[in-house]
Coordinates of C-alpha atoms in Angstrom, one line a residue:
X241 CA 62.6 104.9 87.6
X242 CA 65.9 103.6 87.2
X243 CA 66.2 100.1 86.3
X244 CA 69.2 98.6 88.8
X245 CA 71.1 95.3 87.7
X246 CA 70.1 93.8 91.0
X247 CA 66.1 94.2 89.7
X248 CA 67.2 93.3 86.0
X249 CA 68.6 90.4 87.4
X250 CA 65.7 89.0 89.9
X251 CA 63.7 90.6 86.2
X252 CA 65.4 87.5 84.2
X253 CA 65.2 85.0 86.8
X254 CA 61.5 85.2 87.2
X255 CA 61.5 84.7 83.2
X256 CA 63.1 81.4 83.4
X257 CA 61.7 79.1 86.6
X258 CA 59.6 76.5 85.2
X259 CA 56.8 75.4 88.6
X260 CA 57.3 72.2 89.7
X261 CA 55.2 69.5 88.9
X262 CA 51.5 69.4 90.8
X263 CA 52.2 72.7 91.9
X264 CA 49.9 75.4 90.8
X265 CA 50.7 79.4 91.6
X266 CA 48.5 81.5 93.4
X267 CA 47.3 84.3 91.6
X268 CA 46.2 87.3 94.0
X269 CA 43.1 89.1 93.8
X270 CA 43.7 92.3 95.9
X271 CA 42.4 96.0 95.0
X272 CA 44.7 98.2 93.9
X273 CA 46.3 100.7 96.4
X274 CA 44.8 104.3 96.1
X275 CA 46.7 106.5 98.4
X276 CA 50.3 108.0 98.1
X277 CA 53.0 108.4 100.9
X278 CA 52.8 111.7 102.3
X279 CA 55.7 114.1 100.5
X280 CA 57.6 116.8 101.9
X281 CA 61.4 118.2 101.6
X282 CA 63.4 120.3 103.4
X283 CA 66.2 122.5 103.5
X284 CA 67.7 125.6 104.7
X285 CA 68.5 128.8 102.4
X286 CA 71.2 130.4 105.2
X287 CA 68.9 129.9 108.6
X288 CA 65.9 129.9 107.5
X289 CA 64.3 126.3 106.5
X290 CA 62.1 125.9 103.7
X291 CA 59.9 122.7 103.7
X292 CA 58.5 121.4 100.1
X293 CA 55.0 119.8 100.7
X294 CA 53.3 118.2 98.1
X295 CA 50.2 118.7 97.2
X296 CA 49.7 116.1 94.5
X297 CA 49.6 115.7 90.7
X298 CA 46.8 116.2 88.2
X299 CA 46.9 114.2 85.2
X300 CA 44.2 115.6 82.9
X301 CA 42.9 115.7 78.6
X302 CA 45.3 118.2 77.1
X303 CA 43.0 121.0 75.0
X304 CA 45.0 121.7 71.6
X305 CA 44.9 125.0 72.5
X306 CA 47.2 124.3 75.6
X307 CA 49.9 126.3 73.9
X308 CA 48.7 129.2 72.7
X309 CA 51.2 130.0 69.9
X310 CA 52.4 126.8 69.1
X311 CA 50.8 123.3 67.3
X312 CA 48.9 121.0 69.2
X313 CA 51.7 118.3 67.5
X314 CA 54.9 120.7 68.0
X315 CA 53.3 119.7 72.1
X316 CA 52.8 116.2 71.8
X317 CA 56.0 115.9 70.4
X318 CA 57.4 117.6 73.4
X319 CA 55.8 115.6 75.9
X320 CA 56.7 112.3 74.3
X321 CA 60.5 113.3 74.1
X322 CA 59.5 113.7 78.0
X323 CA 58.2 110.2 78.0
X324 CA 54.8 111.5 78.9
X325 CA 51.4 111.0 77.0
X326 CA 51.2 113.6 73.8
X327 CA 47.5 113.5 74.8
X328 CA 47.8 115.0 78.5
X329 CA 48.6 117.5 80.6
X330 CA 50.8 116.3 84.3
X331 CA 50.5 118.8 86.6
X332 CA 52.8 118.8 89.9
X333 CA 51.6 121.5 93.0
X334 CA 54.8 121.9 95.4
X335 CA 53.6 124.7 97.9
X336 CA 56.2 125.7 100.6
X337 CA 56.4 126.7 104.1
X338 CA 59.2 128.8 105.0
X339 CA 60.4 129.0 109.2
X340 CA 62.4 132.5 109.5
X341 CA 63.2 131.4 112.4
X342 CA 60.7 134.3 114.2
X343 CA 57.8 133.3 111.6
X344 CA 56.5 130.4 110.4
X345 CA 55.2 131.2 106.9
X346 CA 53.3 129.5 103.9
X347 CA 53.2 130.6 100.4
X348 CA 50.0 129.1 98.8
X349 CA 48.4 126.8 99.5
X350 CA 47.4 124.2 96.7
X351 CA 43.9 123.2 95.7
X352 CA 42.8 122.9 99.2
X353 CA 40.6 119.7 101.3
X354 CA 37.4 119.7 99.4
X355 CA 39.5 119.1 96.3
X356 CA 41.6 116.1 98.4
X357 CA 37.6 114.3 99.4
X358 CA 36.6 114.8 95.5
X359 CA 39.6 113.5 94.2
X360 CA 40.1 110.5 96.7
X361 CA 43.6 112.0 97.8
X362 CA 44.9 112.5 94.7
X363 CA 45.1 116.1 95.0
X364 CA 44.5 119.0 97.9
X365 CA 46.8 116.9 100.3
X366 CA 48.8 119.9 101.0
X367 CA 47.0 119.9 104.8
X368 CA 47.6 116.2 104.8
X369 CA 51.3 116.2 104.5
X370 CA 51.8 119.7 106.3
X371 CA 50.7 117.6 109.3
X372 CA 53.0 114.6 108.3
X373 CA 56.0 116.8 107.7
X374 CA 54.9 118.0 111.9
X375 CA 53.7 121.1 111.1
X376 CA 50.3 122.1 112.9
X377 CA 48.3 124.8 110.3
X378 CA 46.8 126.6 114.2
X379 CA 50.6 127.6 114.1
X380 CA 51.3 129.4 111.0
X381 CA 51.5 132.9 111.3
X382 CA 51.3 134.3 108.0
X383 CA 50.4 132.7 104.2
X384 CA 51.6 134.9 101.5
X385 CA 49.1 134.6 98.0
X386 CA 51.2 134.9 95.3
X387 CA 48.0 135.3 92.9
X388 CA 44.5 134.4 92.7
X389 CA 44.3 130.6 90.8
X390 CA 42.8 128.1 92.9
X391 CA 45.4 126.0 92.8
X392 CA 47.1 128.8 95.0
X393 CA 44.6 129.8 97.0
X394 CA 41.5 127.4 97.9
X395 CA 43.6 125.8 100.4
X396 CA 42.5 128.7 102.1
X397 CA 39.5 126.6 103.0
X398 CA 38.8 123.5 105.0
X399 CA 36.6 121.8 103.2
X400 CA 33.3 123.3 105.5
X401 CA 34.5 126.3 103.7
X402 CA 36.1 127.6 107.2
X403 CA 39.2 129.7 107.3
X404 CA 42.2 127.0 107.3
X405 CA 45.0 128.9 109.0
X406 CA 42.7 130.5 111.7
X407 CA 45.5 132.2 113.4
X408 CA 47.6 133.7 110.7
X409 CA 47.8 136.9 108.8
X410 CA 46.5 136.4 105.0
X411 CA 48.6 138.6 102.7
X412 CA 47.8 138.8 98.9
X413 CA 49.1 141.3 95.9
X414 CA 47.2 144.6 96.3
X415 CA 47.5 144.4 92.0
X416 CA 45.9 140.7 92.5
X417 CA 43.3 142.0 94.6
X418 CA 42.7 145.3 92.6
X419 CA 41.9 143.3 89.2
X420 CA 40.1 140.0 90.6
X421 CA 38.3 142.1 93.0
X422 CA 37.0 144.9 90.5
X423 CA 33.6 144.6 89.4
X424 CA 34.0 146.3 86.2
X425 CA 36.6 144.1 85.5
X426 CA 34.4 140.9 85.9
X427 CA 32.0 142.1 83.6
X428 CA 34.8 142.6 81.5
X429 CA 35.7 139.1 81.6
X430 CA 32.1 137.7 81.0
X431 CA 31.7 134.8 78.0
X432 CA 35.6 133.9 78.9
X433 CA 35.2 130.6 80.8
X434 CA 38.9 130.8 82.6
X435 CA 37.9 134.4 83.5
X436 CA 34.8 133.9 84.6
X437 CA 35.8 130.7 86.6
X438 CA 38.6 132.5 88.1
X439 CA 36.9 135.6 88.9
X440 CA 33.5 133.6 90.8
X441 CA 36.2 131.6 92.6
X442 CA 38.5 134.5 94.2
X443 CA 35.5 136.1 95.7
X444 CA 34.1 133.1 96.6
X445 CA 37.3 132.1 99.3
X446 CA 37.6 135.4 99.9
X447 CA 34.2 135.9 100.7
X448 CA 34.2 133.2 103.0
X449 CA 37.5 134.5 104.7
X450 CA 34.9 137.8 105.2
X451 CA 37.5 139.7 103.1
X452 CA 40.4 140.2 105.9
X453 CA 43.5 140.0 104.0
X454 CA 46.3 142.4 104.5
X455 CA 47.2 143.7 100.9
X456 CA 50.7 144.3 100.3
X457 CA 53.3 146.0 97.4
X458 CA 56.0 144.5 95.3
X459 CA 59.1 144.8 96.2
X460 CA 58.7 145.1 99.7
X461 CA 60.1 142.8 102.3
X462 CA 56.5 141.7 103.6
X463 CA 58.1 139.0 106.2
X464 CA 61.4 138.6 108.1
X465 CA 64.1 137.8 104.9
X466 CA 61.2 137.4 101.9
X467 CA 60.7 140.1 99.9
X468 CA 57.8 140.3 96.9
X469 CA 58.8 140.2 93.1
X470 CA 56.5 141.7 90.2
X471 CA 55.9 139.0 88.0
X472 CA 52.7 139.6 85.8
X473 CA 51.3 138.1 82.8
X474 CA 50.5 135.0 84.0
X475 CA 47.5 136.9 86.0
X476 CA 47.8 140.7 86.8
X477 CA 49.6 141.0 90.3
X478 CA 51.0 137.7 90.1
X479 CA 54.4 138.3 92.3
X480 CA 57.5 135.9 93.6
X481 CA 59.8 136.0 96.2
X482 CA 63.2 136.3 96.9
X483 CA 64.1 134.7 100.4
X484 CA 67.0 135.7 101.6
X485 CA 69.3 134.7 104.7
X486 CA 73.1 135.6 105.4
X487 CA 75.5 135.4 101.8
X488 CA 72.0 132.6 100.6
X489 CA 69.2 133.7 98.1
X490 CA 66.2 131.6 97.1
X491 CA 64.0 132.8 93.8
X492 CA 60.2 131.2 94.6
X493 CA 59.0 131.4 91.2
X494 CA 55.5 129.8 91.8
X495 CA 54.0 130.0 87.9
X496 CA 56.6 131.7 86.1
X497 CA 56.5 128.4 84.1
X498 CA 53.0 127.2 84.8
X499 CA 50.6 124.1 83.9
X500 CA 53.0 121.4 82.5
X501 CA 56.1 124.5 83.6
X502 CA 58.7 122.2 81.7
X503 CA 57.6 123.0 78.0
X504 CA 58.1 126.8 78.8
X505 CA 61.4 126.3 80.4
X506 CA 62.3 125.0 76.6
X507 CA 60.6 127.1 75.3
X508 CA 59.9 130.1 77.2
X509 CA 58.1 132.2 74.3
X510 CA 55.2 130.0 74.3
X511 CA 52.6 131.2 76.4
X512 CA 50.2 129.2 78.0
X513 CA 46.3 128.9 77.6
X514 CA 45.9 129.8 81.1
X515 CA 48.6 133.5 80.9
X516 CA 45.9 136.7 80.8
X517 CA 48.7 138.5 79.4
X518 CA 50.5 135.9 77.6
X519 CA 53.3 138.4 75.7
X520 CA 53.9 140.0 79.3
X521 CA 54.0 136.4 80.7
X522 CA 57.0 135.9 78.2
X523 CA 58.9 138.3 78.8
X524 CA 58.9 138.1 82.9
X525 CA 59.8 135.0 82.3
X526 CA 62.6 135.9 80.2
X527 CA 63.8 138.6 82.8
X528 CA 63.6 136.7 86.1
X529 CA 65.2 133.4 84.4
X530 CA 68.4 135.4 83.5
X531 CA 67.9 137.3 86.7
X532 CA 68.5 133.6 88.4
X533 CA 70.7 132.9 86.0
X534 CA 72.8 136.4 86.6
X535 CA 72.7 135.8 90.6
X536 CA 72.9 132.0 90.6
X537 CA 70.3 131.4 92.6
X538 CA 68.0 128.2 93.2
X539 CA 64.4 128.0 92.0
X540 CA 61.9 127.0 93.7
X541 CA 59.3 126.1 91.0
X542 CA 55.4 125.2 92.5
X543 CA 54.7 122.9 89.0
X544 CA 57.7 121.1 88.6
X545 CA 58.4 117.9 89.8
X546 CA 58.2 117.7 93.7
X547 CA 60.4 118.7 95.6
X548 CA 60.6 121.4 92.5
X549 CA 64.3 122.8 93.8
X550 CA 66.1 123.8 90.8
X551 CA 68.6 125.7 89.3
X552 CA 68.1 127.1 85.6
X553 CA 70.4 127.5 82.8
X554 CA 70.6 129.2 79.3
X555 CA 69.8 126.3 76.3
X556 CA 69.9 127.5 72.7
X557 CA 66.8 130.4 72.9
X558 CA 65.3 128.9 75.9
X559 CA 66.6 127.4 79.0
X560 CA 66.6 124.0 80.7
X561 CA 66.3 122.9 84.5
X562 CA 69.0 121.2 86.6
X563 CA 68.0 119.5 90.0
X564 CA 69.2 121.0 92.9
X565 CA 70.0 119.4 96.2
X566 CA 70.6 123.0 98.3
X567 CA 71.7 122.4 101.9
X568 CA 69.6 120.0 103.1
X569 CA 68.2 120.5 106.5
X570 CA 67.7 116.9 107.6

């Protein structure tokens, strides 16, 4: 936070008054506070308005194997030039709803309500501050999965396990489905913890959804102006978006850059513990990063900093992120 020389000054001043004589302070003894302001954003890619809901941050023991293909001190290092603990991992969950205008749409939706009562609000406050920004979940028609983390899609779920958007069309990646749905492929996965984890949870929101999901294909426009993007590695059928309106273009990256997302902005040919095809991973993000770059167009990134708009540039071998403030729909 930036330190303004009215607060420096009122900073000094406190420093220097001596209490008067038989006059004692008193000390307060309240709890502290454990609940955040609700967080959203908006703004408008041509007519269609995109709202940034937040669905929390995680901050969590970082494994040393976090980076697959780099030290566990090369990290740290990286997070302390970031001014964040070498020792952790900060995790930021930015979900979206987009309004075409015809549809009212969300793409993922975070780690969902159970997650918000086990965490005491610190997380899964997606439904929270959809309600705060105004909008009513009974009234989304459509959620578009980009893959199958839970971070992406337990939010499915209230937290009675009951379907969370009752009246809207689930889409997911047919690739997505194909691979997390595929019992030979689960056995495949067994002794892998993230696998297996990964694989248990899918079918258990799924399951609970009684499997009706409409599958779709890349590069497709699967709703009015957003159109699906292969981008695997990170899991099989992972995909992004381009929304599109008028002359306006919006890349919705969601884990491109995953986990802590700014340490493979830097360095993009890291890959991360959490990538199942961690060279593939690389190079899609390599190819939709100078695709950006190419068509200068916005991010919107689900693990970076809330509201998570950005715009990405080349840096050296890797690439760096500049906030963007894109036509805001206030």
């Amino acid at each position: 936070m930036e330190l303004t020389r009215r607060a420096a000054l009122v900073g000094v001043a406190a420093t220097t008054v001596v209490p008067l004589a038989g006059i004692t302070s008193a000390r307060a003894n309240a709890p502290l506070a454990d609940k955040q302001a609700p967080s959203f954003y908006r703004y408008k890619i041509g007519t269609h308005q995109i709202t940034v809901v937040s669905d929390g941050i995680t901050v969590t023991p970082r494994p040393d194997n976090y980076v697959a293909n780099a030290s566990k001190d090369e990290v740290s290092k990286l997070f302390e030039d970031n001014y964040l603990p070498p020792d952790k991992a900060t995790h930021s969950y930015s979900p979206i709803v987009i309004n075409t205008g015809s549809k009212l749409v969300v793409v993922d939706t975070g780690l969902g309500p159970a997650t918000f009562e086990q965490s005491k609000g610190r997380v899964g406050q997606f439904q929270t501050n959809l309600a705060a920004a105004g909008i009513d979940r009974n009234s989304v028609d459509t959620v578009i999965i980009s893959h199958f983390h839970g971070d992406h899609i337990n939010g499915l779920l209230t937290a009675d396990n009951k379907a969370a958007y009752p009246n809207a069309e689930i889409m997911v990646p047919s690739a997505e489905w194909k691979f997390w749905m595929d019992d030979g492929e689960m056995n495949k996965g067994a002794g892998n913890p993230i696998l297996e984890g990964n694989f248990k949870n899918s079918r258990r929101v799924f399951d609970a959804l009684g499997r009706k999901v409409t599958q779709y294909d890349a590069g497709k426009e699967i709703a009015p102006g957003i159109t699906s993007l292969a981008s695997p590695g990170h899991t099989p059928g992972h995909t992004s978006f381009i929304v599109a309106s008028g002359s306006e273009k919006l890349l919705v990256q969601v884990d491109i850059t995953a986990g802590a997302a700014f340490l493979f902005v830097k360095n993009p040919h890291w890959q991360l513990l959490f990538d199942v095809d961690k060279p593939l991973a690389v190079e899609t993000r390599r190819k939709l990063y100078d695709m950006a770059i190419a068509e200068k167009m916005p991010i919107q990134a689900f693990h970076a900093g809330f509201p998570g708009l950005v715009r990405v540039e080349k840096d050296g071998n890797g690439y760096r992120w500049v906030p963007a403030l894109w036509n805001p729909a206030l």
